[in-house]
């Protein structure tokens, strides 16, 4: 089997720094592909996503958006085609949430760890303390807080749809799906959540079946409006299209997935590799930064 890998840096309506984002996504894809030549799919997914988490232009790891209270809380999930999976939700003070998600998968009896205990788990496992906030993201948070203080009461802004209506939903989650030379598939997703995420909100990216899913039929990673992706169980749905042969290949499966997003007027995108090694991607936003190598 020829190894293949696809990586995304989030679906978005528009945005600055597209060329920087594109460069970081291409580099992460190349690094993941190099890993695939010697290692297995899950290793390549972790390595590619660690690269994406290190980019200050992408909303995951370093450069994650600050939440409403000025803190960064991140979600990540990873899954293999043997149905083993791991995830963290609302984790703080680590550089690479995807690696912690993999550690949950490989060393615990659980699938998801959340909140301060996920952070404690990471530190007790030897992941170093790391503040992922960057100066530009701190400045952005301060600007928005000033505006909010002038125009809006604190209670009013506890509604994610308000950001959607005002067109200020900024997406930028990262994800990867890979197939190695033995035909093993893995998928992963990592995010800093929404811009000005309400503390405690859980999006799709840390939820197995919503943001990430992988089975012998393929792997998928989603980006977009997390609440809607959760309701749709979108990543699992995309793989069901392949399992039940409603879709003939990964490309069709992602297109059907985006039709589901359209039915809820939800912005977003999906990447996928099916069991034959076909690559698929689709989005309904103006752009989705992505790259693949096959
Ligand atoms: N899906 C992510 C979330 O809702 C956001 C994104 O894809 O950029 O947290």
Short mmCIF file of C-alpha atoms and ligand atoms in Angstrom, two decimals:
data_model
loop_
_atom_site.label_atom_id
_atom_site.label_comp_id
_atom_site.label_asym_id
_atom_site.label_seq_id
_atom_site.Cartn_x
_atom_site.Cartn_y
_atom_site.Cartn_z
CA UNK A 1 0.00 0.00 0.00
CA UNK A 2 1.32 3.47 -0.79
CA UNK A 3 1.24 5.66 2.33
CA UNK A 4 -0.96 8.74 2.20
CA UNK A 5 -1.72 11.63 4.44
CA UNK A 6 -4.09 14.60 4.47
CA UNK A 7 -3.92 17.53 6.85
CA UNK A 8 -6.22 20.51 7.48
CA UNK A 9 -5.73 23.81 9.28
CA UNK A 10 -9.40 24.67 9.68
CA UNK A 11 -12.33 25.86 7.61
CA UNK A 12 -12.94 29.58 7.61
CA UNK A 13 -14.97 32.27 5.91
CA UNK A 14 -12.01 34.56 5.31
CA UNK A 15 -8.85 35.45 7.05
CA UNK A 16 -5.49 37.10 7.30
CA UNK A 17 -2.22 35.19 7.20
CA UNK A 18 -3.54 32.59 4.75
CA UNK A 19 -0.12 32.15 3.14
CA UNK A 20 1.57 31.56 6.53
CA UNK A 21 -1.15 29.09 7.44
CA UNK A 22 -0.77 27.30 4.11
CA UNK A 23 3.02 27.06 4.58
CA UNK A 24 2.62 25.58 8.06
CA UNK A 25 -0.02 23.11 6.86
CA UNK A 26 2.17 21.96 3.94
CA UNK A 27 5.19 21.55 6.22
CA UNK A 28 3.17 19.55 8.75
CA UNK A 29 1.88 17.32 5.96
CA UNK A 30 5.42 16.72 4.65
CA UNK A 31 6.72 15.94 8.14
CA UNK A 32 3.83 13.54 8.71
CA UNK A 33 4.50 11.88 5.36
CA UNK A 34 8.19 11.40 6.15
CA UNK A 35 7.16 9.74 9.42
CA UNK A 36 4.77 7.49 7.48
CA UNK A 37 7.63 6.12 5.41
CA UNK A 38 9.14 4.55 8.52
CA UNK A 39 6.43 4.47 11.14
CA UNK A 40 2.76 3.69 11.44
CA UNK A 41 -0.30 5.82 10.75
CA UNK A 42 -0.97 6.87 14.34
CA UNK A 43 2.62 8.06 14.76
CA UNK A 44 2.34 10.11 11.56
CA UNK A 45 -0.95 11.67 12.67
CA UNK A 46 0.55 12.64 16.03
CA UNK A 47 3.68 14.08 14.41
CA UNK A 48 1.74 16.08 11.80
CA UNK A 49 -0.65 17.47 14.41
CA UNK A 50 2.22 18.38 16.76
CA UNK A 51 3.61 20.45 13.90
CA UNK A 52 0.25 22.13 13.40
CA UNK A 53 -0.07 22.77 17.14
CA UNK A 54 3.32 24.52 17.01
CA UNK A 55 2.08 27.07 14.43
CA UNK A 56 1.05 30.42 15.85
CA UNK A 57 -1.19 30.92 12.80
CA UNK A 58 -3.44 27.97 13.58
CA UNK A 59 -5.97 27.68 16.38
CA UNK A 60 -4.51 24.69 18.22
CA UNK A 61 -1.71 24.37 20.75
CA UNK A 62 0.47 27.49 20.49
CA UNK A 63 -1.65 30.32 19.14
CA UNK A 64 -4.97 28.95 20.38
CA UNK A 65 -7.61 31.61 20.86
CA UNK A 66 -8.07 32.79 24.42
CA UNK A 67 -11.40 31.92 25.97
CA UNK A 68 -13.74 34.54 27.39
CA UNK A 69 -11.91 34.51 30.73
CA UNK A 70 -8.49 34.99 29.11
CA UNK A 71 -7.35 31.38 29.51
CA UNK A 72 -6.54 28.86 26.80
CA UNK A 73 -8.30 25.50 27.08
CA UNK A 74 -7.75 23.00 24.31
CA UNK A 75 -9.43 19.85 23.01
CA UNK A 76 -7.84 17.02 21.02
CA UNK A 77 -8.73 13.51 19.94
CA UNK A 78 -7.01 10.64 18.16
CA UNK A 79 -8.31 7.29 16.90
CA UNK A 80 -7.03 4.19 15.12
CA UNK A 81 -8.84 1.83 12.79
CA UNK A 82 -8.86 -0.87 15.48
CA UNK A 83 -11.33 1.44 17.30
CA UNK A 84 -8.89 2.46 20.03
CA UNK A 85 -9.28 6.14 20.83
CA UNK A 86 -8.16 8.84 23.25
CA UNK A 87 -9.10 12.47 23.84
CA UNK A 88 -8.68 15.44 26.14
CA UNK A 89 -11.14 18.28 26.66
CA UNK A 90 -10.46 21.66 28.22
CA UNK A 91 -6.80 20.87 28.86
CA UNK A 92 -4.49 23.75 29.89
CA UNK A 93 -0.76 24.42 30.19
CA UNK A 94 0.53 21.88 27.69
CA UNK A 95 2.17 22.38 24.31
CA UNK A 96 0.76 19.34 22.51
CA UNK A 97 -2.74 18.22 23.48
CA UNK A 98 -2.71 15.58 20.70
CA UNK A 99 0.15 13.76 22.44
CA UNK A 100 -1.79 13.78 25.71
CA UNK A 101 -4.82 12.38 23.86
CA UNK A 102 -2.63 9.59 22.50
CA UNK A 103 -1.30 8.91 26.01
CA UNK A 104 -4.91 8.60 27.25
CA UNK A 105 -5.56 6.09 24.45
CA UNK A 106 -2.46 4.04 25.10
CA UNK A 107 -2.05 4.07 28.88
CA UNK A 108 -5.50 4.40 30.45
CA UNK A 109 -8.74 2.43 30.50
CA UNK A 110 -10.58 5.56 29.38
CA UNK A 111 -11.34 7.39 26.17
CA UNK A 112 -11.73 11.01 27.29
CA UNK A 113 -10.21 12.99 30.18
CA UNK A 114 -11.51 16.51 30.74
CA UNK A 115 -10.78 19.74 32.59
CA UNK A 116 -8.20 20.25 35.34
CA UNK A 117 -7.78 16.50 35.79
CA UNK A 118 -6.80 16.13 32.15
CA UNK A 119 -4.16 18.81 32.80
CA UNK A 120 -3.02 17.01 35.97
CA UNK A 121 -2.83 13.74 34.04
CA UNK A 122 -0.62 15.36 31.39
CA UNK A 123 1.77 16.86 33.93
CA UNK A 124 1.92 13.66 35.95
CA UNK A 125 2.79 11.79 32.74
CA UNK A 126 5.76 14.12 32.25
CA UNK A 127 4.36 16.54 29.67
CA UNK A 128 6.02 19.85 30.57
CA UNK A 129 4.05 22.89 31.70
CA UNK A 130 3.68 25.26 28.77
CA UNK A 131 1.70 28.48 28.27
CA UNK A 132 0.31 28.35 24.70
CA UNK A 133 -0.82 32.01 24.64
CA UNK A 134 0.88 34.20 22.05
CA UNK A 135 1.15 38.00 22.11
CA UNK A 136 -1.13 38.48 19.05
CA UNK A 137 -3.83 36.27 20.58
CA UNK A 138 -3.56 38.07 23.95
CA UNK A 139 -3.86 41.44 22.16
CA UNK A 140 -6.87 40.23 20.18
CA UNK A 141 -8.55 39.07 23.39
CA UNK A 142 -7.92 42.47 25.03
CA UNK A 143 -9.35 44.33 22.01
CA UNK A 144 -12.50 42.21 21.98
CA UNK A 145 -12.96 42.51 25.73
CA UNK A 146 -12.77 46.31 25.45
CA UNK A 147 -15.45 46.24 22.77
CA UNK A 148 -17.61 43.86 24.81
CA UNK A 149 -17.31 45.98 27.91
CA UNK A 150 -18.56 49.00 25.99
CA UNK A 151 -21.39 47.33 24.10
CA UNK A 152 -22.44 44.18 25.82
CA UNK A 153 -23.22 42.86 29.22
CA UNK A 154 -21.27 39.83 30.32
CA UNK A 155 -24.46 37.72 30.39
CA UNK A 156 -25.35 38.57 26.80
CA UNK A 157 -22.11 37.24 25.43
CA UNK A 158 -22.67 33.77 26.85
CA UNK A 159 -24.21 32.72 23.55
CA UNK A 160 -22.07 31.17 20.89
CA UNK A 161 -24.70 31.92 18.21
CA UNK A 162 -24.23 35.61 18.81
CA UNK A 163 -20.73 35.27 17.36
CA UNK A 164 -22.13 33.30 14.46
CA UNK A 165 -24.78 35.93 13.69
CA UNK A 166 -22.23 38.68 13.81
CA UNK A 167 -19.99 36.73 11.48
CA UNK A 168 -17.12 36.69 13.90
CA UNK A 169 -16.85 32.93 14.29
CA UNK A 170 -13.18 32.26 13.67
CA UNK A 171 -12.34 28.68 12.97
CA UNK A 172 -8.89 27.17 12.67
CA UNK A 173 -8.88 23.76 14.23
CA UNK A 174 -6.31 21.35 12.83
CA UNK A 175 -6.60 17.71 11.82
CA UNK A 176 -4.93 14.83 10.03
CA UNK A 177 -5.79 11.44 8.57
CA UNK A 178 -3.08 9.01 7.47
CA UNK A 179 -2.77 5.51 5.99
CA UNK A 180 0.54 3.67 6.36
CA UNK A 181 2.21 1.10 4.10
CA UNK A 182 0.39 -1.74 5.91
CA UNK A 183 -2.98 -0.10 5.24
CA UNK A 184 -3.48 0.97 8.89
CA UNK A 185 -5.48 4.20 9.22
CA UNK A 186 -5.50 6.81 12.00
CA UNK A 187 -7.17 10.20 12.42
CA UNK A 188 -6.81 13.10 14.83
CA UNK A 189 -8.05 16.62 15.54
CA UNK A 190 -6.82 19.42 17.83
CA UNK A 191 -8.26 22.84 18.65
CA UNK A 192 -8.24 25.90 20.86
CA UNK A 193 -12.04 26.03 20.38
CA UNK A 194 -13.92 29.10 19.24
CA UNK A 195 -12.65 32.65 19.52
CA UNK A 196 -13.87 33.89 22.93
CA UNK A 197 -15.06 30.36 23.74
CA UNK A 198 -17.32 30.34 26.79
CA UNK A 199 -15.39 28.49 29.54
CA UNK A 200 -16.92 25.05 29.94
CA UNK A 201 -18.17 24.85 26.37
CA UNK A 202 -17.41 21.52 24.75
CA UNK A 203 -17.07 21.51 20.96
CA UNK A 204 -16.71 18.60 18.58
CA UNK A 205 -12.93 18.30 18.34
CA UNK A 206 -12.39 16.29 21.53
CA UNK A 207 -15.39 14.05 20.95
CA UNK A 208 -14.88 10.70 19.26
CA UNK A 209 -17.52 10.34 16.57
CA UNK A 210 -18.02 14.09 16.15
CA UNK A 211 -14.65 15.75 15.37
CA UNK A 212 -12.69 12.53 14.79
CA UNK A 213 -13.51 8.96 13.86
CA UNK A 214 -11.61 6.01 12.47
CA UNK A 215 -12.55 2.42 11.65
CA UNK A 216 -11.52 -0.18 9.10
CA UNK A 217 -13.66 1.77 6.60
CA UNK A 218 -11.48 4.88 6.89
CA UNK A 219 -10.65 7.91 9.01
CA UNK A 220 -12.14 11.42 9.19
CA UNK A 221 -11.42 14.74 10.90
CA UNK A 222 -13.87 17.66 10.95
CA UNK A 223 -13.62 21.41 11.43
CA UNK A 224 -16.35 24.01 11.72
CA UNK A 225 -19.22 24.94 13.97
CA UNK A 226 -18.67 22.46 16.78
CA UNK A 227 -22.19 22.42 18.18
CA UNK A 228 -23.62 21.42 14.81
CA UNK A 229 -20.86 18.86 14.17
CA UNK A 230 -21.63 17.32 17.58
CA UNK A 231 -25.34 17.07 16.84
CA UNK A 232 -24.61 15.44 13.49
CA UNK A 233 -21.95 13.03 14.91
CA UNK A 234 -20.33 14.07 11.68
CA UNK A 235 -17.05 12.13 11.55
CA UNK A 236 -18.87 8.86 12.35
CA UNK A 237 -21.59 9.72 9.85
CA UNK A 238 -19.01 10.20 7.10
CA UNK A 239 -17.60 6.74 7.83
CA UNK A 240 -21.10 5.25 7.89
CA UNK A 241 -21.57 6.49 4.32
CA UNK A 242 -18.55 4.36 3.42
CA UNK A 243 -19.55 1.39 5.59
CA UNK A 244 -23.07 1.21 4.18
CA UNK A 245 -21.81 1.99 0.67
CA UNK A 246 -23.91 5.09 0.28
CA UNK A 247 -20.62 6.72 -0.73
CA UNK A 248 -18.29 4.96 -3.15
CA UNK A 249 -15.18 6.72 -1.91
CA UNK A 250 -13.80 9.23 0.58
CA UNK A 251 -14.48 12.21 -1.67
CA UNK A 252 -18.19 11.38 -2.00
CA UNK A 253 -18.42 10.67 1.73
CA UNK A 254 -17.05 14.11 2.64
CA UNK A 255 -19.42 15.74 0.13
CA UNK A 256 -22.39 14.03 1.78
CA UNK A 257 -21.02 15.17 5.14
CA UNK A 258 -20.95 18.76 3.98
CA UNK A 259 -24.55 18.41 2.76
CA UNK A 260 -25.42 17.56 6.37
CA UNK A 261 -23.64 20.72 7.53
CA UNK A 262 -25.54 22.70 4.89
CA UNK A 263 -28.84 21.35 6.19
CA UNK A 264 -28.06 23.01 9.54
CA UNK A 265 -26.54 26.15 7.94
CA UNK A 266 -23.31 25.27 9.68
CA UNK A 267 -19.92 26.34 8.33
CA UNK A 268 -17.33 23.58 8.21
CA UNK A 269 -15.24 21.04 6.39
CA UNK A 270 -14.10 17.41 6.53
CA UNK A 271 -11.04 15.41 5.45
CA UNK A 272 -11.08 11.63 5.00
CA UNK A 273 -9.11 8.63 3.76
CA UNK A 274 -11.12 5.49 2.93
CA UNK A 275 -10.00 1.85 3.22
CA UNK A 276 -8.92 1.80 -0.43
CA UNK A 277 -6.62 4.74 0.28
CA UNK A 278 -8.72 7.33 -1.57
CA UNK A 279 -8.39 10.88 -0.29
CA UNK A 280 -11.49 13.00 0.29
CA UNK A 281 -12.12 16.56 1.38
CA UNK A 282 -14.99 19.00 1.22
CA UNK A 283 -16.03 22.26 2.86
CA UNK A 284 -18.79 24.82 2.55
CA UNK A 285 -16.71 27.77 3.76
CA UNK A 286 -14.81 30.14 1.47
CA UNK A 287 -11.63 28.32 2.43
CA UNK A 288 -10.22 25.31 4.23
CA UNK A 289 -6.45 25.29 4.53
CA UNK A 290 -5.35 21.77 3.65
CA UNK A 291 -2.73 19.66 1.92
CA UNK A 292 -2.28 16.00 1.07
CA UNK A 293 0.43 13.67 -0.20
CA UNK A 294 -0.28 10.30 -1.83
N1 LIG B 1 -14.82 22.73 15.59
C1 LIG B 1 -14.11 23.63 16.46
C2 LIG B 1 -14.96 23.89 17.68
O1 LIG B 1 -16.14 24.06 17.55
C3 LIG B 1 -13.76 24.92 15.80
C4 LIG B 1 -13.03 24.79 14.49
O2 LIG B 1 -13.22 23.83 13.76
O3 LIG B 1 -12.24 25.68 14.16
O4 LIG B 1 -14.43 23.99 18.77
#
